[in-house]
PDB file of C-alpha atoms in Angstrom:
ATOM      1  CA  MET Y 193     -23.390  14.870 -14.970  1.00 59.00           C
ATOM      2  CA  ASN Y 194     -20.224  13.473 -16.559  1.00 81.00           C
ATOM      3  CA  ASP Y 195     -18.639  10.405 -14.987  1.00 89.00           C
ATOM      4  CA  TYR Y 196     -15.181  11.885 -14.419  1.00 94.00           C
ATOM      5  CA  LEU Y 197     -13.927   8.912 -12.409  1.00 97.00           C
ATOM      6  CA  ASP Y 198     -14.931   6.483 -15.195  1.00 97.00           C
ATOM      7  CA  TYR Y 199     -15.029   3.216 -13.268  1.00 98.00           C
ATOM      8  CA  THR Y 200     -18.175   1.860 -14.884  1.00 97.00           C
ATOM      9  CA  GLY Y 201     -17.463  -1.609 -16.281  1.00 96.00           C
ATOM     10  CA  LYS Y 202     -13.777  -1.432 -15.319  1.00 98.00           C
ATOM     11  CA  THR Y 203     -12.071  -4.418 -13.688  1.00 98.00           C
ATOM     12  CA  ALA Y 204     -10.654  -3.490 -10.292  1.00 98.00           C
ATOM     13  CA  VAL Y 205      -8.673  -5.688  -7.884  1.00 98.00           C
ATOM     14  CA  VAL Y 206      -8.487  -4.723  -4.209  1.00 98.00           C
ATOM     15  CA  THR Y 207      -6.314  -6.450  -1.619  1.00 98.00           C
ATOM     16  CA  GLY Y 208      -7.304  -6.134   2.024  1.00 97.00           C
ATOM     17  CA  ALA Y 209     -10.968  -5.736   1.083  1.00 97.00           C
ATOM     18  CA  ALA Y 210     -12.350  -7.594   4.091  1.00 96.00           C
ATOM     19  CA  SER Y 211     -12.015  -4.634   6.443  1.00 96.00           C
ATOM     20  CA  GLY Y 212     -10.799  -1.103   7.019  1.00 97.00           C
ATOM     21  CA  ILE Y 213      -9.482   1.021   4.162  1.00 98.00           C
ATOM     22  CA  GLY Y 214      -9.602  -1.873   1.702  1.00 98.00           C
ATOM     23  CA  ARG Y 215     -13.259  -2.554   2.429  1.00 98.00           C
ATOM     24  CA  ALA Y 216     -14.157   1.127   2.122  1.00 98.00           C
ATOM     25  CA  THR Y 217     -12.270   1.260  -1.190  1.00 98.00           C
ATOM     26  CA  ALA Y 218     -14.017  -1.823  -2.554  1.00 98.00           C
ATOM     27  CA  ARG Y 219     -17.413  -0.451  -1.521  1.00 98.00           C
ATOM     28  CA  ARG Y 220     -16.742   2.857  -3.288  1.00 98.00           C
ATOM     29  CA  LEU Y 221     -15.725   1.022  -6.449  1.00 98.00           C
ATOM     30  CA  VAL Y 222     -18.868  -1.125  -6.406  1.00 98.00           C
ATOM     31  CA  GLU Y 223     -20.950   2.034  -6.010  1.00 97.00           C
ATOM     32  CA  LEU Y 224     -19.142   3.546  -9.008  1.00 97.00           C
ATOM     33  CA  GLY Y 225     -20.006   0.588 -11.231  1.00 98.00           C
ATOM     34  CA  ALA Y 226     -16.678  -1.252 -11.302  1.00 98.00           C
ATOM     35  CA  GLU Y 227     -16.300  -5.029 -11.500  1.00 98.00           C
ATOM     36  CA  VAL Y 228     -14.544  -5.516  -8.173  1.00 98.00           C
ATOM     37  CA  HIS Y 229     -12.457  -8.553  -7.265  1.00 98.00           C
ATOM     38  CA  ALA Y 230     -11.366  -8.802  -3.629  1.00 98.00           C
ATOM     39  CA  ILE Y 231      -8.285 -10.546  -2.236  1.00 98.00           C
ATOM     40  CA  ASP Y 232      -7.822 -10.874   1.512  1.00 97.00           C
ATOM     41  CA  TYR Y 233      -6.450 -13.220   4.141  1.00 96.00           C
ATOM     42  CA  ALA Y 234      -9.903 -13.136   5.752  1.00 96.00           C
ATOM     43  CA  GLN Y 235     -13.224 -13.897   4.135  1.00 95.00           C
ATOM     44  CA  THR Y 236     -14.644 -10.817   2.381  1.00 95.00           C
ATOM     45  CA  GLU Y 237     -18.367 -10.251   2.631  1.00 93.00           C
ATOM     46  CA  LEU Y 238     -19.447  -7.207   0.652  1.00 96.00           C
ATOM     47  CA  ALA Y 239     -22.482  -6.884  -1.585  1.00 97.00           C
ATOM     48  CA  GLY Y 240     -21.773  -6.370  -5.268  1.00 97.00           C
ATOM     49  CA  LEU Y 241     -18.349  -8.007  -5.506  1.00 98.00           C
ATOM     50  CA  ALA Y 242     -17.556  -9.921  -8.678  1.00 98.00           C
ATOM     51  CA  SER Y 243     -15.363 -12.332  -6.691  1.00 98.00           C
ATOM     52  CA  ALA Y 244     -13.651 -12.703  -3.329  1.00 98.00           C
ATOM     53  CA  THR Y 245     -10.551 -14.847  -2.871  1.00 97.00           C
ATOM     54  CA  GLN Y 246      -8.855 -15.690   0.403  1.00 98.00           C
ATOM     55  CA  ALA Y 247      -5.071 -15.541   0.076  1.00 98.00           C
ATOM     56  CA  ASN Y 248      -2.048 -15.073   2.300  1.00 98.00           C
ATOM     57  CA  LEU Y 249       0.259 -12.477   0.747  1.00 98.00           C
ATOM     58  CA  ALA Y 250       3.197 -14.106   2.521  1.00 98.00           C
ATOM     59  CA  VAL Y 251       2.696 -17.253   0.403  1.00 98.00           C
ATOM     60  CA  ARG Y 252       3.621 -17.143  -3.286  1.00 98.00           C
ATOM     61  CA  GLU Y 253       1.304 -20.026  -4.179  1.00 98.00           C
ATOM     62  CA  ASP Y 254      -1.651 -18.158  -2.664  1.00 98.00           C
ATOM     63  CA  ILE Y 255      -0.873 -15.083  -4.753  1.00 98.00           C
ATOM     64  CA  ASP Y 256      -0.544 -17.163  -7.916  1.00 98.00           C
ATOM     65  CA  ARG Y 257      -3.827 -18.943  -7.181  1.00 98.00           C
ATOM     66  CA  ALA Y 258      -5.601 -15.639  -6.603  1.00 98.00           C
ATOM     67  CA  PHE Y 259      -4.383 -14.136  -9.879  1.00 98.00           C
ATOM     68  CA  ALA Y 260      -5.242 -17.302 -11.777  1.00 98.00           C
ATOM     69  CA  SER Y 261      -8.861 -16.727 -10.752  1.00 97.00           C
ATOM     70  CA  LEU Y 262      -8.962 -13.107 -11.954  1.00 98.00           C
ATOM     71  CA  PRO Y 263     -10.002 -11.844 -15.409  1.00 97.00           C
ATOM     72  CA  GLU Y 264      -7.303 -11.734 -18.059  1.00 96.00           C
ATOM     73  CA  TYR Y 265      -7.089  -7.941 -17.997  1.00 97.00           C
ATOM     74  CA  ILE Y 266      -7.093  -5.633 -14.978  1.00 98.00           C
ATOM     75  CA  ASP Y 267      -7.864  -1.931 -15.291  1.00 98.00           C
ATOM     76  CA  ALA Y 268      -7.069  -0.835 -11.742  1.00 98.00           C
ATOM     77  CA  PHE Y 269      -5.104  -2.507  -8.953  1.00 98.00           C
ATOM     78  CA  PHE Y 270      -5.383  -1.357  -5.344  1.00 98.00           C
ATOM     79  CA  GLY Y 271      -2.700  -2.758  -3.018  1.00 98.00           C
ATOM     80  CA  VAL Y 272      -4.258  -1.965   0.344  1.00 98.00           C
ATOM     81  CA  ALA Y 273      -3.556  -5.032   2.496  1.00 97.00           C
ATOM     82  CA  GLY Y 274      -0.764  -4.757   5.018  1.00 96.00           C
ATOM     83  CA  VAL Y 275       0.214  -5.701   8.555  1.00 96.00           C
ATOM     84  CA  SER Y 276       1.550  -3.781  11.541  1.00 94.00           C
ATOM     85  CA  GLY Y 277       4.188  -6.395  12.285  1.00 94.00           C
ATOM     86  CA  LEU Y 278       2.991  -6.788  15.854  1.00 94.00           C
ATOM     87  CA  GLN Y 279       1.541 -10.229  15.033  1.00 94.00           C
ATOM     88  CA  HIS Y 280       4.262 -11.295  12.567  1.00 96.00           C
ATOM     89  CA  ASP Y 281       8.005 -11.786  12.504  1.00 96.00           C
ATOM     90  CA  TYR Y 282      10.356  -9.251  10.908  1.00 97.00           C
ATOM     91  CA  ASN Y 283      10.822 -10.958   7.535  1.00 97.00           C
ATOM     92  CA  THR Y 284       7.142 -11.833   7.115  1.00 97.00           C
ATOM     93  CA  THR Y 285       6.227  -8.190   7.735  1.00 97.00           C
ATOM     94  CA  LEU Y 286       8.614  -7.144   4.948  1.00 97.00           C
ATOM     95  CA  LEU Y 287       7.225  -9.847   2.679  1.00 98.00           C
ATOM     96  CA  ILE Y 288       3.558  -8.924   3.130  1.00 98.00           C
ATOM     97  CA  ASN Y 289       3.951  -5.144   3.092  1.00 97.00           C
ATOM     98  CA  PHE Y 290       6.498  -4.894   0.278  1.00 98.00           C
ATOM     99  CA  GLY Y 291       7.674  -8.192  -1.200  1.00 98.00           C
ATOM    100  CA  ALA Y 292       4.229  -9.431  -2.209  1.00 98.00           C
ATOM    101  CA  TYR Y 293       3.488  -6.229  -4.119  1.00 98.00           C
ATOM    102  CA  LYS Y 294       6.807  -6.264  -5.910  1.00 98.00           C
ATOM    103  CA  TYR Y 295       6.136  -9.865  -6.908  1.00 98.00           C
ATOM    104  CA  ILE Y 296       2.602  -9.042  -8.067  1.00 98.00           C
ATOM    105  CA  SER Y 297       3.822  -6.097 -10.124  1.00 97.00           C
ATOM    106  CA  ASP Y 298       6.785  -7.921 -11.683  1.00 96.00           C
ATOM    107  CA  THR Y 299       4.821 -11.106 -12.390  1.00 97.00           C
ATOM    108  CA  TYR Y 300       1.332  -9.909 -13.294  1.00 97.00           C
ATOM    109  CA  LEU Y 301       0.576  -6.207 -13.541  1.00 97.00           C
ATOM    110  CA  GLY Y 302       2.954  -5.378 -16.369  1.00 93.00           C
ATOM    111  CA  THR Y 303       1.385  -8.021 -18.614  1.00 95.00           C
ATOM    112  CA  ARG Y 304      -2.248  -7.971 -17.481  1.00 97.00           C
ATOM    113  CA  MET Y 305      -2.787  -4.229 -17.542  1.00 97.00           C
ATOM    114  CA  ARG Y 306      -3.191  -2.159 -20.692  1.00 94.00           C
ATOM    115  CA  ASP Y 307      -2.686   1.460 -21.691  1.00 96.00           C
ATOM    116  CA  GLY Y 308      -4.752   3.535 -19.260  1.00 96.00           C
ATOM    117  CA  GLY Y 309      -4.305   1.094 -16.375  1.00 98.00           C
ATOM    118  CA  ALA Y 310      -3.558   2.357 -12.885  1.00 98.00           C
ATOM    119  CA  VAL Y 311      -1.901   0.955  -9.756  1.00 98.00           C
ATOM    120  CA  LEU Y 312      -2.245   2.341  -6.241  1.00 98.00           C
ATOM    121  CA  TYR Y 313      -0.325   1.215  -3.156  1.00 98.00           C
ATOM    122  CA  VAL Y 314      -1.366   2.140   0.362  1.00 97.00           C
ATOM    123  CA  THR Y 315       1.837   2.757   2.277  1.00 96.00           C
ATOM    124  CA  SER Y 316       2.020   4.873   5.455  1.00 92.00           C
ATOM    125  CA  MET Y 317       3.127   8.147   6.970  1.00 89.00           C
ATOM    126  CA  GLY Y 318       5.482   5.855   8.872  1.00 87.00           C
ATOM    127  CA  GLY Y 319       7.336   5.439   5.571  1.00 87.00           C
ATOM    128  CA  VAL Y 320       8.155   9.085   4.909  1.00 87.00           C
ATOM    129  CA  ASN Y 321      11.687  10.161   4.014  1.00 86.00           C
ATOM    130  CA  TRP Y 322      12.091   7.091   1.806  1.00 86.00           C
ATOM    131  CA  GLU Y 323      13.802   9.172  -0.874  1.00 87.00           C
ATOM    132  CA  ARG Y 324      16.750   9.835   1.442  1.00 88.00           C
ATOM    133  CA  TYR Y 325      17.769   6.179   1.553  1.00 86.00           C
ATOM    134  CA  GLN Y 326      17.591   5.032  -2.059  1.00 88.00           C
ATOM    135  CA  GLU Y 327      21.140   3.695  -2.113  1.00 89.00           C
ATOM    136  CA  GLU Y 328      20.608   1.689   1.064  1.00 89.00           C
ATOM    137  CA  LEU Y 329      17.325   0.200  -0.132  1.00 92.00           C
ATOM    138  CA  GLU Y 330      18.222  -0.322  -3.786  1.00 92.00           C
ATOM    139  CA  GLU Y 331      19.412  -3.929  -3.436  1.00 92.00           C
ATOM    140  CA  LEU Y 332      16.019  -4.990  -2.087  1.00 95.00           C
ATOM    141  CA  ILE Y 333      14.204  -3.029  -4.787  1.00 95.00           C
ATOM    142  CA  GLN Y 334      16.230  -4.715  -7.532  1.00 94.00           C
ATOM    143  CA  ALA Y 335      15.813  -8.277  -6.207  1.00 95.00           C
ATOM    144  CA  GLU Y 336      14.168 -10.350  -8.940  1.00 93.00           C
ATOM    145  CA  GLY Y 337      11.749 -13.142  -8.173  1.00 95.00           C
ATOM    146  CA  TRP Y 338      10.121 -14.395  -4.989  1.00 97.00           C
ATOM    147  CA  ASP Y 339      12.980 -16.632  -3.870  1.00 97.00           C
ATOM    148  CA  THR Y 340      15.515 -13.848  -4.352  1.00 97.00           C
ATOM    149  CA  LEU Y 341      13.390 -11.500  -2.281  1.00 96.00           C
ATOM    150  CA  VAL Y 342      13.057 -14.029   0.517  1.00 97.00           C
ATOM    151  CA  LYS Y 343      16.830 -14.593   0.532  1.00 97.00           C
ATOM    152  CA  ALA Y 344      17.447 -10.848   0.522  1.00 96.00           C
ATOM    153  CA  PHE Y 345      15.250 -10.411   3.591  1.00 97.00           C
ATOM    154  CA  GLU Y 346      17.020 -13.307   5.285  1.00 96.00           C
ATOM    155  CA  GLY Y 347      20.349 -11.689   4.407  1.00 95.00           C
ATOM    156  CA  LEU Y 348      19.475  -8.650   6.512  1.00 95.00           C
ATOM    157  CA  GLY Y 349      19.917 -10.845   9.569  1.00 96.00           C
ATOM    158  CA  LEU Y 350      17.109  -9.069  11.402  1.00 95.00           C
ATOM    159  CA  ASN Y 351      14.460 -11.754  11.781  1.00 95.00           C
ATOM    160  CA  ASP Y 352      15.235 -11.982  15.483  1.00 95.00           C
ATOM    161  CA  GLN Y 353      13.966  -8.413  15.834  1.00 95.00           C
ATOM    162  CA  PRO Y 354      10.269  -7.707  16.553  1.00 95.00           C
ATOM    163  CA  GLY Y 355       8.054  -7.661  13.491  1.00 95.00           C
ATOM    164  CA  ALA Y 356       6.832  -4.179  14.367  1.00 95.00           C
ATOM    165  CA  ALA Y 357      10.403  -2.920  13.891  1.00 94.00           C
ATOM    166  CA  ALA Y 358      10.090  -3.831  10.187  1.00 96.00           C
ATOM    167  CA  TYR Y 359       6.949  -1.761   9.605  1.00 95.00           C
ATOM    168  CA  ALA Y 360       8.562   1.566   8.700  1.00 93.00           C
ATOM    169  CA  LEU Y 361      11.184  -0.130   6.530  1.00 95.00           C
ATOM    170  CA  SER Y 362       8.516  -2.091   4.648  1.00 96.00           C
ATOM    171  CA  LYS Y 363       6.570   1.077   3.904  1.00 96.00           C
ATOM    172  CA  ARG Y 364       9.667   2.996   2.825  1.00 96.00           C
ATOM    173  CA  LEU Y 365      10.485   0.140   0.482  1.00 97.00           C
ATOM    174  CA  LEU Y 366       6.986   0.220  -0.989  1.00 97.00           C
ATOM    175  CA  ASN Y 367       7.181   3.986  -1.504  1.00 96.00           C
ATOM    176  CA  LEU Y 368      10.499   3.631  -3.304  1.00 96.00           C
ATOM    177  CA  PHE Y 369       9.191   0.711  -5.330  1.00 97.00           C
ATOM    178  CA  MET Y 370       6.212   2.830  -6.362  1.00 97.00           C
ATOM    179  CA  ALA Y 371       8.606   5.417  -7.792  1.00 96.00           C
ATOM    180  CA  HIS Y 372      10.577   2.759  -9.679  1.00 96.00           C
ATOM    181  CA  SER Y 373       7.418   1.071 -10.908  1.00 97.00           C
ATOM    182  CA  ALA Y 374       5.883   4.319 -12.142  1.00 98.00           C
ATOM    183  CA  THR Y 375       8.976   4.843 -14.267  1.00 97.00           C
ATOM    184  CA  ALA Y 376       9.129   1.268 -15.547  1.00 96.00           C
ATOM    185  CA  LEU Y 377       5.437   1.006 -16.477  1.00 97.00           C
ATOM    186  CA  ALA Y 378       5.048   4.467 -18.001  1.00 97.00           C
ATOM    187  CA  SER Y 379       5.975   3.223 -21.474  1.00 95.00           C
ATOM    188  CA  SER Y 380       2.987   0.850 -21.288  1.00 96.00           C
ATOM    189  CA  GLY Y 381       0.655   3.686 -20.353  1.00 97.00           C
ATOM    190  CA  ILE Y 382       0.223   2.412 -16.787  1.00 98.00           C
ATOM    191  CA  ARG Y 383       0.217   4.896 -13.906  1.00 98.00           C
ATOM    192  CA  VAL Y 384       1.471   4.054 -10.404  1.00 98.00           C
ATOM    193  CA  ASN Y 385       0.872   6.107  -7.269  1.00 98.00           C
ATOM    194  CA  ALA Y 386       0.780   5.701  -3.495  1.00 98.00           C
ATOM    195  CA  VAL Y 387      -1.342   7.036  -0.669  1.00 98.00           C
ATOM    196  CA  LEU Y 388       0.381   7.560   2.688  1.00 96.00           C
ATOM    197  CA  PRO Y 389      -2.379   7.542   5.305  1.00 94.00           C
ATOM    198  CA  THR Y 390      -2.194   9.083   8.721  1.00 89.00           C
ATOM    199  CA  SER Y 391      -3.516   7.020  11.638  1.00 87.00           C
ATOM    200  CA  THR Y 392      -6.874   5.610  10.582  1.00 90.00           C
ATOM    201  CA  GLU Y 393      -9.605   3.772  12.467  1.00 88.00           C
ATOM    202  CA  THR Y 394      -9.169   0.182  11.261  1.00 90.00           C
ATOM    203  CA  GLY Y 395      -8.706  -3.296  12.638  1.00 89.00           C
ATOM    204  CA  LEU Y 396      -5.009  -2.471  13.128  1.00 85.00           C
ATOM    205  CA  THR Y 397      -5.618   0.580  15.309  1.00 79.00           C
ATOM    206  CA  SER Y 398      -5.060  -1.333  18.534  1.00 86.00           C
ATOM    207  CA  ASP Y 399      -1.738  -2.651  17.192  1.00 82.00           C
ATOM    208  CA  PHE Y 400      -0.534   0.827  16.273  1.00 82.00           C
ATOM    209  CA  ALA Y 401      -1.663   2.162  19.650  1.00 81.00           C
ATOM    210  CA  VAL Y 402       0.573  -0.411  21.338  1.00 85.00           C
ATOM    211  CA  MET Y 403       3.454   0.426  19.001  1.00 86.00           C
ATOM    212  CA  SER Y 404       3.173   4.202  19.496  1.00 83.00           C
ATOM    213  CA  GLY Y 405       2.460   4.408  23.209  1.00 86.00           C
ATOM    214  CA  GLY Y 406      -1.315   4.574  23.281  1.00 84.00           C
ATOM    215  CA  ARG Y 407      -4.305   5.819  21.334  1.00 87.00           C
ATOM    216  CA  GLU Y 408      -3.820   9.383  22.530  1.00 84.00           C
ATOM    217  CA  SER Y 409      -0.399   9.375  20.912  1.00 81.00           C
ATOM    218  CA  LEU Y 410      -1.926   8.210  17.629  1.00 80.00           C
ATOM    219  CA  GLU Y 411      -4.553  10.950  17.756  1.00 81.00           C
ATOM    220  CA  SER Y 412      -2.037  13.672  18.616  1.00 77.00           C
ATOM    221  CA  ARG Y 413      -0.057  12.862  15.467  1.00 75.00           C
ATOM    222  CA  ALA Y 414      -3.004  12.251  13.153  1.00 76.00           C
ATOM    223  CA  GLY Y 415      -3.268  15.787  11.760  1.00 75.00           C
ATOM    224  CA  LEU Y 416      -4.339  19.318  12.541  1.00 81.00           C
ATOM    225  CA  ILE Y 417      -7.694  18.131  13.870  1.00 81.00           C
ATOM    226  CA  GLN Y 418      -6.026  15.454  16.020  1.00 79.00           C
ATOM    227  CA  ARG Y 419      -8.424  12.610  15.404  1.00 88.00           C
ATOM    228  CA  LEU Y 420      -8.037   9.362  13.564  1.00 91.00           C
ATOM    229  CA  ALA Y 421      -9.245   9.321   9.990  1.00 91.00           C
ATOM    230  CA  THR Y 422     -12.132   7.132   8.913  1.00 95.00           C
ATOM    231  CA  PRO Y 423     -11.547   4.410   6.307  1.00 96.00           C
ATOM    232  CA  GLU Y 424     -13.768   6.350   3.895  1.00 97.00           C
ATOM    233  CA  GLU Y 425     -11.568   9.445   4.247  1.00 96.00           C
ATOM    234  CA  MET Y 426      -8.690   7.346   2.925  1.00 96.00           C
ATOM    235  CA  ALA Y 427     -10.699   5.417   0.347  1.00 98.00           C
ATOM    236  CA  ASP Y 428     -11.851   8.525  -1.509  1.00 98.00           C
ATOM    237  CA  PRO Y 429      -8.353   9.817  -2.465  1.00 98.00           C
ATOM    238  CA  ILE Y 430      -7.311   6.227  -3.202  1.00 98.00           C
ATOM    239  CA  VAL Y 431     -10.197   5.802  -5.626  1.00 98.00           C
ATOM    240  CA  PHE Y 432      -9.480   9.207  -7.172  1.00 98.00           C
ATOM    241  CA  LEU Y 433      -5.816   8.449  -7.910  1.00 98.00           C
ATOM    242  CA  ASN Y 434      -6.666   5.307  -9.874  1.00 98.00           C
ATOM    243  CA  SER Y 435      -9.484   7.035 -11.767  1.00 98.00           C
ATOM    244  CA  ARG Y 436      -9.554   8.701 -15.162  1.00 97.00           C
ATOM    245  CA  ALA Y 437      -9.801  12.075 -13.407  1.00 97.00           C
ATOM    246  CA  ALA Y 438      -6.194  11.563 -12.225  1.00 98.00           C
ATOM    247  CA  ARG Y 439      -4.942  10.379 -15.625  1.00 97.00           C
ATOM    248  CA  TYR Y 440      -1.952  12.793 -15.628  1.00 98.00           C
ATOM    249  CA  ILE Y 441      -0.782  11.848 -12.126  1.00 98.00           C
ATOM    250  CA  SER Y 442       1.870   9.153 -11.734  1.00 98.00           C
ATOM    251  CA  GLY Y 443       4.751   8.534  -9.358  1.00 97.00           C
ATOM    252  CA  GLN Y 444       3.018  10.555  -6.654  1.00 96.00           C
ATOM    253  CA  PRO Y 445       3.314   9.635  -2.942  1.00 96.00           C
ATOM    254  CA  LEU Y 446       0.212  11.449  -1.711  1.00 96.00           C
ATOM    255  CA  MET Y 447       0.198  12.157   2.034  1.00 94.00           C
ATOM    256  CA  VAL Y 448      -3.345  12.074   3.384  1.00 94.00           C
ATOM    257  CA  ASP Y 449      -2.729  13.357   6.897  1.00 90.00           C
ATOM    258  CA  PHE Y 450      -4.675  16.605   7.387  1.00 90.00           C
ATOM    259  CA  GLY Y 451      -1.470  18.619   7.608  1.00 87.00           C
ATOM    260  CA  ALA Y 452       0.470  16.463  10.101  1.00 82.00           C
ATOM    261  CA  ARG Y 453       3.564  16.391   7.900  1.00 83.00           C
ATOM    262  CA  ASN Y 454       3.431  20.163   7.487  1.00 82.00           C
ATOM    263  CA  LEU Y 455       3.526  20.593  11.249  1.00 79.00           C
ATOM    264  CA  GLN Y 456       6.659  18.478  11.412  1.00 77.00           C
ATOM    265  CA  LEU Y 457       8.342  20.340   8.541  1.00 80.00           C
ATOM    266  CA  LEU Y 458       7.506  23.690  10.149  1.00 82.00           C
ATOM    267  CA  GLY Y 459       9.002  22.574  13.437  1.00 79.00           C
ATOM    268  CA  ARG Y 460       5.662  22.750  15.223  1.00 75.00           C
ATOM    269  CA  THR Y 461       5.955  19.222  16.633  1.00 62.00           C
ATOM    270  CA  THR Y 462       8.738  17.094  18.093  1.00 42.00           C
ATOM    271  CA  ASP Y 463       7.455  14.011  16.345  1.00 51.00           C
ATOM    272  CA  THR Y 464       9.730  13.467  13.346  1.00 45.00           C
ATOM    273  CA  LEU Y 465       7.449  10.863  11.765  1.00 45.00           C
ATOM    274  CA  ASP Y 466      10.676   8.942  11.171  1.00 47.00           C
ATOM    275  CA  ARG Y 467      11.703   5.387  11.968  1.00 44.00           C
ATOM    276  CA  PRO Y 468      14.976   3.410  12.068  1.00 42.00           C
ATOM    277  CA  LEU Y 469      16.564   2.127   8.894  1.00 45.00           C
ATOM    278  CA  ILE Y 470      18.013  -1.276   8.121  1.00 53.00           C
ATOM    279  CA  LYS Y 471      21.329  -0.536   9.808  1.00 48.00           C
ATOM    280  CA  ASP Y 472      19.805   0.398  13.156  1.00 41.00           C
ATOM    281  CA  ALA Y 473      16.431  -1.353  13.069  1.00 38.00           C
TER     282      ALA Y 473
END
């Protein structure tokens, strides 16, 4: 049987690999023969990893240290790590969920990935409708350098708001950045996509239950079968999009939600899957 995914011997970097979707993704990649390097705030224990580095994505020096330890060339990057905001302040939530990935892409991925490379960001169904607000979000997307990003977040004047209020904005920003990045890196032969998961059974499930009004609310919005997804059910499309089998797919925000978005678009649910923007966060 042909190896259509073609991960054997490829260098893959996975953030958030200690648990949840990131761990399931890293495990799949190990099984497929990739050289997998894990980055996570927590210690990552998974058989078959080439390396595991603890790093805080809210700290530039941690990111730089992590990338200094990686091989010179990266074939596939999986940006899975993220936070709900419930345990963080507003600006830190923006920094971890969006700012860190913009910094990683601008500083490292463009130079350490070659023709045929692929980047995948895990965003969220909470970040849908990002395309409607490009003008409003553009200044943050265009901010260059870590310090500029930090100042831009501070300039919003919203750090007194709960961190959870920044979640949807951070994911919209990452979706929009994915679209920009796919365009910018295309000339180098690098693809960039995103997966927007529905509610998934991970270490953050309890946080999202608090934020949404309970677990039953999460399950009711999770899709046509109204149950939370498993990490593996998210990892498989994530692994596919960065594989050779998806070599003609780039700039795609793939919703993995078992039809939840369709229900909303068809008017079959009152849940708009929408969240406040910067101006009314």
